[in-house]
Amino acid sequence: MAKRSISNASCTATVMDRGATILSWHPEGAHEALFVTRDANPDAEFHGGIPICAPWFGMGREGVEVPHKHGLVRWVDWDFQGVKDLNGATELTWTLDQESVAHLPGAEAYPRDLRYRYEATFGARLDVALTIESPTEPVVVDSALHTYFLVNNVRQSEVHGLGGAPLEVRGAHDAIHFGALDDGGVDIRLPDRIISVEAEGARDVIVWNPGQEYAEGLDDFAGEDWARMLCVEVGNVQRHAIEIPAGGSHTMAMTIRIASRSHSLIG
Ligand SMILES: O=P(O)(O)OC[C@H]1O[C@@H](O)[C@H](O)[C@@H](O)[C@@H]1O
């Protein structure tokens, strides 16, 4: 699978056109933000980076039958539209037409002219925006940006901003926090750094770690890989799925920043 490398004064990053997936974002002077399994084979299914889940999330919502997890758009190459310099940051844009996923099971339930656009801007912070447009028919879509964050040891992590006490993930964990983004962003606090995630046009946060036992059954997880990752995903899922009217569109944007615990947020 062809990868694209980005390098500017503020960061380095790697992406691939398959699923318009960001695989790595490493801001200058900070820690790599994203996790990819050690045995990931980019030509096969693997876990890591920021897969885009749409037009359904997980096994879908009540009343909607789907053939597999997490939608259609991560399985195909998106059309790369080009690269732009934005005051030193690097913006990449991809688009995807429903035609490109029409051969996949589950696609028949969605308008044939559904369109996707993804913009990712790599700098001292990472900004991404996913737009889904339905030119002629109303449609209901679930979507999520399924970010795999790299952590040193998930047992020493806390997720703040989900409502209530900070969430301590110590092993297998899989939960949708509905409406968690209604009151602002979330952060992952690690002993040496804080990863902050802000979103616009998204309401829900999904937190996932496979835990040791489940990870052992996944081909690409090796050794303690499971403890080196934490998925904190933003989206609009299940009862918060977005109704796009005919001729309408919806944009969900996410910003990620990393701060060392002794410094203010970079970016
Ligand atoms: O194995 P996949 O398809 O990348 O999905 C991983 C996980 O993704 C999470 O978002 C889900 O909440 C989990 O239930 C799921 O197992």
PDB file of C-alpha atoms and ligand atoms in Angstrom:
ATOM      1  CA  MET A   1       0.000   0.000   0.000  1.00  0.00           C
ATOM      2  CA  ALA A   2       1.473   3.323  -1.087  1.00  0.00           C
ATOM      3  CA  LYS A   3       2.163   5.735   1.738  1.00  0.00           C
ATOM      4  CA  ARG A   4       2.669   9.485   1.616  1.00  0.00           C
ATOM      5  CA  SER A   5       5.173  11.219   3.869  1.00  0.00           C
ATOM      6  CA  ILE A   6       4.780  14.749   5.163  1.00  0.00           C
ATOM      7  CA  SER A   7       7.548  16.812   6.644  1.00  0.00           C
ATOM      8  CA  ASN A   8       7.501  20.489   7.600  1.00  0.00           C
ATOM      9  CA  ALA A   9       9.024  22.657  10.323  1.00  0.00           C
ATOM     10  CA  SER A  10       6.372  21.575  12.843  1.00  0.00           C
ATOM     11  CA  CYS A  11       5.954  17.841  12.316  1.00  0.00           C
ATOM     12  CA  THR A  12       6.394  14.695  10.302  1.00  0.00           C
ATOM     13  CA  ALA A  13       3.496  12.456   9.340  1.00  0.00           C
ATOM     14  CA  THR A  14       2.551   9.455   7.216  1.00  0.00           C
ATOM     15  CA  VAL A  15      -0.752   8.764   5.524  1.00  0.00           C
ATOM     16  CA  MET A  16      -2.151   6.318   3.013  1.00  0.00           C
ATOM     17  CA  ASP A  17      -4.880   6.721   0.401  1.00  0.00           C
ATOM     18  CA  ARG A  18      -6.522   3.469   1.568  1.00  0.00           C
ATOM     19  CA  GLY A  19      -9.314   4.809   3.759  1.00  0.00           C
ATOM     20  CA  ALA A  20      -7.584   8.244   3.733  1.00  0.00           C
ATOM     21  CA  THR A  21      -5.938   6.869   6.852  1.00  0.00           C
ATOM     22  CA  ILE A  22      -3.449   8.905   8.873  1.00  0.00           C
ATOM     23  CA  LEU A  23      -0.837   6.491  10.228  1.00  0.00           C
ATOM     24  CA  SER A  24       1.551   8.758  12.057  1.00  0.00           C
ATOM     25  CA  TRP A  25       1.741  12.341  13.272  1.00  0.00           C
ATOM     26  CA  HIS A  26       4.837  13.347  15.182  1.00  0.00           C
ATOM     27  CA  PRO A  27       4.942  17.021  16.190  1.00  0.00           C
ATOM     28  CA  GLU A  28       8.399  18.509  16.574  1.00  0.00           C
ATOM     29  CA  GLY A  29       9.552  18.369  20.217  1.00  0.00           C
ATOM     30  CA  ALA A  30       6.629  16.160  21.258  1.00  0.00           C
ATOM     31  CA  HIS A  31       5.839  12.449  21.207  1.00  0.00           C
ATOM     32  CA  GLU A  32       4.465  10.459  18.266  1.00  0.00           C
ATOM     33  CA  ALA A  33       0.692  10.650  18.716  1.00  0.00           C
ATOM     34  CA  LEU A  34      -0.547   7.569  16.911  1.00  0.00           C
ATOM     35  CA  PHE A  35      -0.297   3.836  17.477  1.00  0.00           C
ATOM     36  CA  VAL A  36      -0.093   1.188  14.765  1.00  0.00           C
ATOM     37  CA  THR A  37       0.223  -2.498  15.659  1.00  0.00           C
ATOM     38  CA  ARG A  38       3.719  -3.887  15.421  1.00  0.00           C
ATOM     39  CA  ASP A  39       2.780  -6.571  12.892  1.00  0.00           C
ATOM     40  CA  ALA A  40       0.465  -4.346  10.822  1.00  0.00           C
ATOM     41  CA  ASN A  41       0.387  -5.340   7.170  1.00  0.00           C
ATOM     42  CA  PRO A  42      -0.938  -2.320   5.282  1.00  0.00           C
ATOM     43  CA  ASP A  43      -2.176  -4.640   2.506  1.00  0.00           C
ATOM     44  CA  ALA A  44      -4.398  -6.490   4.970  1.00  0.00           C
ATOM     45  CA  GLU A  45      -6.660  -5.455   7.833  1.00  0.00           C
ATOM     46  CA  PHE A  46      -4.706  -3.915  10.669  1.00  0.00           C
ATOM     47  CA  HIS A  47      -5.301  -1.751  13.723  1.00  0.00           C
ATOM     48  CA  GLY A  48      -3.882   1.725  14.034  1.00  0.00           C
ATOM     49  CA  GLY A  49      -3.760   5.319  12.906  1.00  0.00           C
ATOM     50  CA  ILE A  50      -7.035   7.169  12.346  1.00  0.00           C
ATOM     51  CA  PRO A  51      -9.406   4.988  10.345  1.00  0.00           C
ATOM     52  CA  ILE A  52     -12.587   6.750   9.220  1.00  0.00           C
ATOM     53  CA  CYS A  53     -15.764   4.842  10.084  1.00  0.00           C
ATOM     54  CA  ALA A  54     -18.783   5.700   7.886  1.00  0.00           C
ATOM     55  CA  PRO A  55     -21.581   5.399   6.910  1.00  0.00           C
ATOM     56  CA  TRP A  56     -22.042   3.149   9.900  1.00  0.00           C
ATOM     57  CA  PHE A  57     -20.112   2.631  13.118  1.00  0.00           C
ATOM     58  CA  GLY A  58     -19.433  -0.716  14.808  1.00  0.00           C
ATOM     59  CA  MET A  59     -22.190  -3.182  13.930  1.00  0.00           C
ATOM     60  CA  GLY A  60     -24.565  -0.310  13.139  1.00  0.00           C
ATOM     61  CA  ARG A  61     -27.570   0.972  15.010  1.00  0.00           C
ATOM     62  CA  GLU A  62     -30.865  -0.595  16.004  1.00  0.00           C
ATOM     63  CA  GLY A  63     -32.984  -1.540  13.024  1.00  0.00           C
ATOM     64  CA  VAL A  64     -30.107  -1.352  10.520  1.00  0.00           C
ATOM     65  CA  GLU A  65     -28.471  -4.619   9.420  1.00  0.00           C
ATOM     66  CA  VAL A  66     -24.803  -4.288   8.466  1.00  0.00           C
ATOM     67  CA  PRO A  67     -22.435  -6.991   7.194  1.00  0.00           C
ATOM     68  CA  HIS A  68     -19.312  -6.026   9.169  1.00  0.00           C
ATOM     69  CA  LYS A  69     -17.939  -3.421  11.562  1.00  0.00           C
ATOM     70  CA  HIS A  70     -17.242   0.255  10.912  1.00  0.00           C
ATOM     71  CA  GLY A  71     -18.698   1.051   7.530  1.00  0.00           C
ATOM     72  CA  LEU A  72     -17.372   1.138   4.010  1.00  0.00           C
ATOM     73  CA  VAL A  73     -14.958   3.971   3.480  1.00  0.00           C
ATOM     74  CA  ARG A  74     -11.894   2.547   5.204  1.00  0.00           C
ATOM     75  CA  TRP A  75     -11.671  -0.370   2.760  1.00  0.00           C
ATOM     76  CA  VAL A  76     -10.992   1.519  -0.460  1.00  0.00           C
ATOM     77  CA  ASP A  77      -8.517   4.015  -1.866  1.00  0.00           C
ATOM     78  CA  TRP A  78      -9.747   7.587  -1.642  1.00  0.00           C
ATOM     79  CA  ASP A  79      -9.027  10.059  -4.457  1.00  0.00           C
ATOM     80  CA  PHE A  80      -6.104  12.188  -3.413  1.00  0.00           C
ATOM     81  CA  GLN A  81      -6.798  15.811  -4.371  1.00  0.00           C
ATOM     82  CA  GLY A  82      -3.471  17.334  -3.472  1.00  0.00           C
ATOM     83  CA  VAL A  83      -1.379  19.106  -0.927  1.00  0.00           C
ATOM     84  CA  LYS A  84      -1.301  22.755   0.164  1.00  0.00           C
ATOM     85  CA  ASP A  85       0.944  24.796   2.423  1.00  0.00           C
ATOM     86  CA  LEU A  86      -1.103  26.632   5.085  1.00  0.00           C
ATOM     87  CA  ASN A  87       1.262  28.991   6.920  1.00  0.00           C
ATOM     88  CA  GLY A  88       3.829  26.247   7.397  1.00  0.00           C
ATOM     89  CA  ALA A  89       1.321  23.473   8.093  1.00  0.00           C
ATOM     90  CA  THR A  90       0.588  20.930   5.356  1.00  0.00           C
ATOM     91  CA  GLU A  91      -2.977  20.254   4.251  1.00  0.00           C
ATOM     92  CA  LEU A  92      -3.892  17.099   2.334  1.00  0.00           C
ATOM     93  CA  THR A  93      -7.325  16.567   0.828  1.00  0.00           C
ATOM     94  CA  TRP A  94      -9.081  13.414  -0.345  1.00  0.00           C
ATOM     95  CA  THR A  95     -12.543  12.780  -1.746  1.00  0.00           C
ATOM     96  CA  LEU A  96     -14.539   9.608  -2.186  1.00  0.00           C
ATOM     97  CA  ASP A  97     -17.661   8.909  -4.232  1.00  0.00           C
ATOM     98  CA  GLN A  98     -20.144   6.251  -3.228  1.00  0.00           C
ATOM     99  CA  GLU A  99     -19.413   4.592  -6.627  1.00  0.00           C
ATOM    100  CA  SER A 100     -16.021   3.538  -5.223  1.00  0.00           C
ATOM    101  CA  VAL A 101     -17.632   1.517  -2.426  1.00  0.00           C
ATOM    102  CA  ALA A 102     -20.686   0.350  -4.422  1.00  0.00           C
ATOM    103  CA  HIS A 103     -19.178  -3.169  -4.752  1.00  0.00           C
ATOM    104  CA  LEU A 104     -18.956  -3.662  -0.965  1.00  0.00           C
ATOM    105  CA  PRO A 105     -21.735  -5.433   0.951  1.00  0.00           C
ATOM    106  CA  GLY A 106     -23.882  -2.920   2.796  1.00  0.00           C
ATOM    107  CA  ALA A 107     -23.390  -0.132   0.224  1.00  0.00           C
ATOM    108  CA  GLU A 108     -26.787  -0.772  -1.382  1.00  0.00           C
ATOM    109  CA  ALA A 109     -28.551   0.839   1.624  1.00  0.00           C
ATOM    110  CA  TYR A 110     -27.020   4.263   0.879  1.00  0.00           C
ATOM    111  CA  PRO A 111     -27.631   6.855  -1.868  1.00  0.00           C
ATOM    112  CA  ARG A 112     -25.555   6.180  -4.976  1.00  0.00           C
ATOM    113  CA  ASP A 113     -24.370   9.784  -5.088  1.00  0.00           C
ATOM    114  CA  LEU A 114     -23.227  10.091  -1.449  1.00  0.00           C
ATOM    115  CA  ARG A 115     -19.880  11.926  -1.359  1.00  0.00           C
ATOM    116  CA  TYR A 116     -17.116  12.248   1.207  1.00  0.00           C
ATOM    117  CA  ARG A 117     -14.352  14.806   1.620  1.00  0.00           C
ATOM    118  CA  TYR A 118     -11.507  14.613   4.134  1.00  0.00           C
ATOM    119  CA  GLU A 119      -9.068  17.397   4.898  1.00  0.00           C
ATOM    120  CA  ALA A 120      -6.112  16.814   7.190  1.00  0.00           C
ATOM    121  CA  THR A 121      -3.758  19.603   8.227  1.00  0.00           C
ATOM    122  CA  PHE A 122      -0.466  18.584   9.783  1.00  0.00           C
ATOM    123  CA  GLY A 123       1.374  21.119  11.893  1.00  0.00           C
ATOM    124  CA  ALA A 124       2.118  21.592  15.587  1.00  0.00           C
ATOM    125  CA  ARG A 125      -1.476  20.396  15.977  1.00  0.00           C
ATOM    126  CA  LEU A 126      -3.449  17.996  13.816  1.00  0.00           C
ATOM    127  CA  ASP A 127      -6.736  19.187  12.328  1.00  0.00           C
ATOM    128  CA  VAL A 128      -9.007  16.916  10.343  1.00  0.00           C
ATOM    129  CA  ALA A 129     -12.470  17.473   8.891  1.00  0.00           C
ATOM    130  CA  LEU A 130     -14.787  14.883   7.374  1.00  0.00           C
ATOM    131  CA  THR A 131     -17.682  16.147   5.247  1.00  0.00           C
ATOM    132  CA  ILE A 132     -20.463  13.863   4.061  1.00  0.00           C
ATOM    133  CA  GLU A 133     -22.725  15.247   1.355  1.00  0.00           C
ATOM    134  CA  SER A 134     -25.945  13.776   0.014  1.00  0.00           C
ATOM    135  CA  PRO A 135     -26.926  15.671  -3.135  1.00  0.00           C
ATOM    136  CA  THR A 136     -30.321  14.141  -3.911  1.00  0.00           C
ATOM    137  CA  GLU A 137     -31.665  11.917  -1.103  1.00  0.00           C
ATOM    138  CA  PRO A 138     -32.026  12.255   2.657  1.00  0.00           C
ATOM    139  CA  VAL A 139     -29.832   9.767   4.518  1.00  0.00           C
ATOM    140  CA  VAL A 140     -28.953   8.833   8.101  1.00  0.00           C
ATOM    141  CA  VAL A 141     -25.248   8.202   8.701  1.00  0.00           C
ATOM    142  CA  ASP A 142     -23.172   7.146  11.676  1.00  0.00           C
ATOM    143  CA  SER A 143     -19.550   8.253  11.537  1.00  0.00           C
ATOM    144  CA  ALA A 144     -16.462   8.248  13.717  1.00  0.00           C
ATOM    145  CA  LEU A 145     -12.798   9.151  13.567  1.00  0.00           C
ATOM    146  CA  HIS A 146     -11.349   6.044  15.157  1.00  0.00           C
ATOM    147  CA  THR A 147      -8.071   7.394  16.557  1.00  0.00           C
ATOM    148  CA  TYR A 148      -5.572   4.924  18.015  1.00  0.00           C
ATOM    149  CA  PHE A 149      -3.423   6.951  20.411  1.00  0.00           C
ATOM    150  CA  LEU A 150       0.028   5.760  21.340  1.00  0.00           C
ATOM    151  CA  VAL A 151       0.500   5.517  25.111  1.00  0.00           C
ATOM    152  CA  ASN A 152       3.478   4.162  27.036  1.00  0.00           C
ATOM    153  CA  ASN A 153       1.295   2.013  29.233  1.00  0.00           C
ATOM    154  CA  VAL A 154      -2.486   2.161  29.172  1.00  0.00           C
ATOM    155  CA  ARG A 155      -2.498   1.161  32.844  1.00  0.00           C
ATOM    156  CA  GLN A 156      -1.096   4.621  33.559  1.00  0.00           C
ATOM    157  CA  SER A 157      -3.649   6.610  31.605  1.00  0.00           C
ATOM    158  CA  GLU A 158      -6.744   8.609  32.490  1.00  0.00           C
ATOM    159  CA  VAL A 159      -9.370   9.982  30.163  1.00  0.00           C
ATOM    160  CA  HIS A 160     -10.834  13.272  31.353  1.00  0.00           C
ATOM    161  CA  GLY A 161     -13.922  15.074  30.045  1.00  0.00           C
ATOM    162  CA  LEU A 162     -16.303  12.145  29.700  1.00  0.00           C
ATOM    163  CA  GLY A 163     -18.481  13.365  32.566  1.00  0.00           C
ATOM    164  CA  GLY A 164     -17.957  12.177  36.124  1.00  0.00           C
ATOM    165  CA  ALA A 165     -14.667  10.853  37.472  1.00  0.00           C
ATOM    166  CA  PRO A 166     -11.730  10.380  35.094  1.00  0.00           C
ATOM    167  CA  LEU A 167     -11.878   7.045  33.286  1.00  0.00           C
ATOM    168  CA  GLU A 168      -9.030   4.669  34.097  1.00  0.00           C
ATOM    169  CA  VAL A 169      -8.627   2.027  31.414  1.00  0.00           C
ATOM    170  CA  ARG A 170      -6.664  -0.892  32.811  1.00  0.00           C
ATOM    171  CA  GLY A 171      -7.541  -3.622  30.316  1.00  0.00           C
ATOM    172  CA  ALA A 172     -10.370  -4.549  27.959  1.00  0.00           C
ATOM    173  CA  HIS A 173     -12.749  -1.615  27.636  1.00  0.00           C
ATOM    174  CA  ASP A 174     -15.374  -0.740  25.026  1.00  0.00           C
ATOM    175  CA  ALA A 175     -17.895   2.013  25.691  1.00  0.00           C
ATOM    176  CA  ILE A 176     -19.745   4.759  23.875  1.00  0.00           C
ATOM    177  CA  HIS A 177     -19.987   7.940  25.918  1.00  0.00           C
ATOM    178  CA  PHE A 178     -23.027   9.573  24.337  1.00  0.00           C
ATOM    179  CA  GLY A 179     -22.963  13.365  24.292  1.00  0.00           C
ATOM    180  CA  ALA A 180     -19.530  13.548  25.962  1.00  0.00           C
ATOM    181  CA  LEU A 181     -18.475  16.283  23.524  1.00  0.00           C
ATOM    182  CA  ASP A 182     -21.522  18.463  24.181  1.00  0.00           C
ATOM    183  CA  ASP A 183     -19.624  20.178  27.005  1.00  0.00           C
ATOM    184  CA  GLY A 184     -16.203  20.407  25.333  1.00  0.00           C
ATOM    185  CA  GLY A 185     -13.269  18.186  24.490  1.00  0.00           C
ATOM    186  CA  VAL A 186     -11.617  15.255  26.194  1.00  0.00           C
ATOM    187  CA  ASP A 187      -8.018  14.616  27.192  1.00  0.00           C
ATOM    188  CA  ILE A 188      -5.856  11.609  27.771  1.00  0.00           C
ATOM    189  CA  ARG A 189      -3.519  12.215  30.686  1.00  0.00           C
ATOM    190  CA  LEU A 190      -0.322  10.178  30.689  1.00  0.00           C
ATOM    191  CA  PRO A 191       2.530  10.479  33.178  1.00  0.00           C
ATOM    192  CA  ASP A 192       4.606  12.639  30.816  1.00  0.00           C
ATOM    193  CA  ARG A 193       2.077  14.266  28.486  1.00  0.00           C
ATOM    194  CA  ILE A 194      -1.509  15.274  27.858  1.00  0.00           C
ATOM    195  CA  ILE A 195      -3.197  14.557  24.557  1.00  0.00           C
ATOM    196  CA  SER A 196      -6.184  16.816  24.007  1.00  0.00           C
ATOM    197  CA  VAL A 197      -8.967  16.089  21.554  1.00  0.00           C
ATOM    198  CA  GLU A 198     -11.493  18.717  20.545  1.00  0.00           C
ATOM    199  CA  ALA A 199     -14.277  18.302  18.048  1.00  0.00           C
ATOM    200  CA  GLU A 200     -16.933  20.248  16.203  1.00  0.00           C
ATOM    201  CA  GLY A 201     -19.975  18.617  14.674  1.00  0.00           C
ATOM    202  CA  ALA A 202     -19.435  15.479  16.792  1.00  0.00           C
ATOM    203  CA  ARG A 203     -21.162  14.576  20.061  1.00  0.00           C
ATOM    204  CA  ASP A 204     -19.964  11.137  21.126  1.00  0.00           C
ATOM    205  CA  VAL A 205     -16.709   9.640  22.349  1.00  0.00           C
ATOM    206  CA  ILE A 206     -15.944   5.947  22.037  1.00  0.00           C
ATOM    207  CA  VAL A 207     -13.186   4.539  24.224  1.00  0.00           C
ATOM    208  CA  TRP A 208     -11.743   1.169  23.258  1.00  0.00           C
ATOM    209  CA  ASN A 209      -8.895  -1.060  24.318  1.00  0.00           C
ATOM    210  CA  PRO A 210      -8.963  -4.753  23.337  1.00  0.00           C
ATOM    211  CA  GLY A 211      -7.243  -5.977  26.503  1.00  0.00           C
ATOM    212  CA  GLN A 212      -4.688  -8.769  26.451  1.00  0.00           C
ATOM    213  CA  GLU A 213      -6.958 -11.737  25.817  1.00  0.00           C
ATOM    214  CA  TYR A 214      -8.866 -10.249  22.866  1.00  0.00           C
ATOM    215  CA  ALA A 215      -5.671  -8.824  21.362  1.00  0.00           C
ATOM    216  CA  GLU A 216      -4.112 -12.291  21.387  1.00  0.00           C
ATOM    217  CA  GLY A 217      -6.785 -13.349  18.895  1.00  0.00           C
ATOM    218  CA  LEU A 218      -5.994 -10.472  16.508  1.00  0.00           C
ATOM    219  CA  ASP A 219      -3.312 -11.226  13.895  1.00  0.00           C
ATOM    220  CA  ASP A 220      -1.488  -7.921  14.012  1.00  0.00           C
ATOM    221  CA  PHE A 221      -1.260  -7.337  17.785  1.00  0.00           C
ATOM    222  CA  ALA A 222       2.075  -8.561  19.101  1.00  0.00           C
ATOM    223  CA  GLY A 223       3.281  -8.880  22.710  1.00  0.00           C
ATOM    224  CA  GLU A 224       2.150  -5.951  24.847  1.00  0.00           C
ATOM    225  CA  ASP A 225       0.858  -3.946  21.853  1.00  0.00           C
ATOM    226  CA  TRP A 226      -2.577  -3.792  23.477  1.00  0.00           C
ATOM    227  CA  ALA A 227      -1.156  -1.872  26.449  1.00  0.00           C
ATOM    228  CA  ARG A 228       0.549   0.673  24.165  1.00  0.00           C
ATOM    229  CA  MET A 229      -2.700   1.978  22.701  1.00  0.00           C
ATOM    230  CA  LEU A 230      -5.932   3.643  23.618  1.00  0.00           C
ATOM    231  CA  CYS A 231      -8.659   4.438  21.126  1.00  0.00           C
ATOM    232  CA  VAL A 232     -10.470   7.653  21.914  1.00  0.00           C
ATOM    233  CA  GLU A 233     -12.790   8.189  18.993  1.00  0.00           C
ATOM    234  CA  VAL A 234     -15.077  11.099  18.216  1.00  0.00           C
ATOM    235  CA  GLY A 235     -18.274  10.611  16.274  1.00  0.00           C
ATOM    236  CA  ASN A 236     -22.029  10.678  15.923  1.00  0.00           C
ATOM    237  CA  VAL A 237     -23.254   7.167  16.432  1.00  0.00           C
ATOM    238  CA  GLN A 238     -26.408   5.139  17.042  1.00  0.00           C
ATOM    239  CA  ARG A 239     -29.061   7.460  18.552  1.00  0.00           C
ATOM    240  CA  HIS A 240     -26.897  10.442  17.550  1.00  0.00           C
ATOM    241  CA  ALA A 241     -26.507   9.369  13.915  1.00  0.00           C
ATOM    242  CA  ILE A 242     -26.804  12.417  11.651  1.00  0.00           C
ATOM    243  CA  GLU A 243     -29.801  12.954   9.395  1.00  0.00           C
ATOM    244  CA  ILE A 244     -28.568  14.652   6.256  1.00  0.00           C
ATOM    245  CA  PRO A 245     -31.410  16.133   4.197  1.00  0.00           C
ATOM    246  CA  ALA A 246     -31.471  15.881   0.383  1.00  0.00           C
ATOM    247  CA  GLY A 247     -28.959  18.408  -0.901  1.00  0.00           C
ATOM    248  CA  GLY A 248     -27.377  18.766   2.526  1.00  0.00           C
ATOM    249  CA  SER A 249     -24.056  17.904   4.134  1.00  0.00           C
ATOM    250  CA  HIS A 250     -22.511  17.407   7.538  1.00  0.00           C
ATOM    251  CA  THR A 251     -18.983  18.163   8.701  1.00  0.00           C
ATOM    252  CA  MET A 252     -17.272  16.686  11.728  1.00  0.00           C
ATOM    253  CA  ALA A 253     -13.914  18.205  12.647  1.00  0.00           C
ATOM    254  CA  MET A 254     -11.316  17.107  15.194  1.00  0.00           C
ATOM    255  CA  THR A 255      -8.201  18.800  16.562  1.00  0.00           C
ATOM    256  CA  ILE A 256      -5.492  16.934  18.440  1.00  0.00           C
ATOM    257  CA  ARG A 257      -2.769  18.615  20.483  1.00  0.00           C
ATOM    258  CA  ILE A 258      -0.023  17.157  22.632  1.00  0.00           C
ATOM    259  CA  ALA A 259       1.487  18.927  25.616  1.00  0.00           C
ATOM    260  CA  SER A 260       4.281  17.778  27.826  1.00  0.00           C
ATOM    261  CA  ARG A 261       3.052  17.798  31.439  1.00  0.00           C
ATOM    262  CA  SER A 262       5.444  20.571  32.325  1.00  0.00           C
ATOM    263  CA  HIS A 263       4.594  22.800  29.335  1.00  0.00           C
ATOM    264  CA  SER A 264       1.520  24.409  27.880  1.00  0.00           C
ATOM    265  CA  LEU A 265      -0.283  22.885  24.890  1.00  0.00           C
ATOM    266  CA  ILE A 266       1.748  23.023  21.689  1.00  0.00           C
ATOM    267  CA  GLY A 267      -0.027  24.293  18.567  1.00  0.00           C
TER     268      GLY A 267
HETATM  269  O1  LIG B   1     -11.286  -4.385  14.864  1.00  0.00           O
HETATM  270  P1  LIG B   1     -11.818  -3.104  14.339  1.00  0.00           P
HETATM  271  O2  LIG B   1     -12.838  -3.344  13.252  1.00  0.00           O
HETATM  272  O3  LIG B   1     -10.761  -2.116  13.938  1.00  0.00           O
HETATM  273  O4  LIG B   1     -12.622  -2.455  15.507  1.00  0.00           O
HETATM  274  C1  LIG B   1     -12.038  -2.282  16.714  1.00  0.00           C
HETATM  275  C2  LIG B   1     -12.991  -1.778  17.786  1.00  0.00           C
HETATM  276  O5  LIG B   1     -13.428  -0.502  17.459  1.00  0.00           O
HETATM  277  C3  LIG B   1     -14.124   0.171  18.494  1.00  0.00           C
HETATM  278  O6  LIG B   1     -14.480   1.425  18.043  1.00  0.00           O
HETATM  279  C4  LIG B   1     -15.350  -0.584  18.844  1.00  0.00           C
HETATM  280  O7  LIG B   1     -16.034   0.086  19.909  1.00  0.00           O
HETATM  281  C5  LIG B   1     -14.989  -2.006  19.205  1.00  0.00           C
HETATM  282  O8  LIG B   1     -16.156  -2.744  19.487  1.00  0.00           O
HETATM  283  C6  LIG B   1     -14.182  -2.653  18.090  1.00  0.00           C
HETATM  284  O9  LIG B   1     -13.800  -3.950  18.440  1.00  0.00           O
END
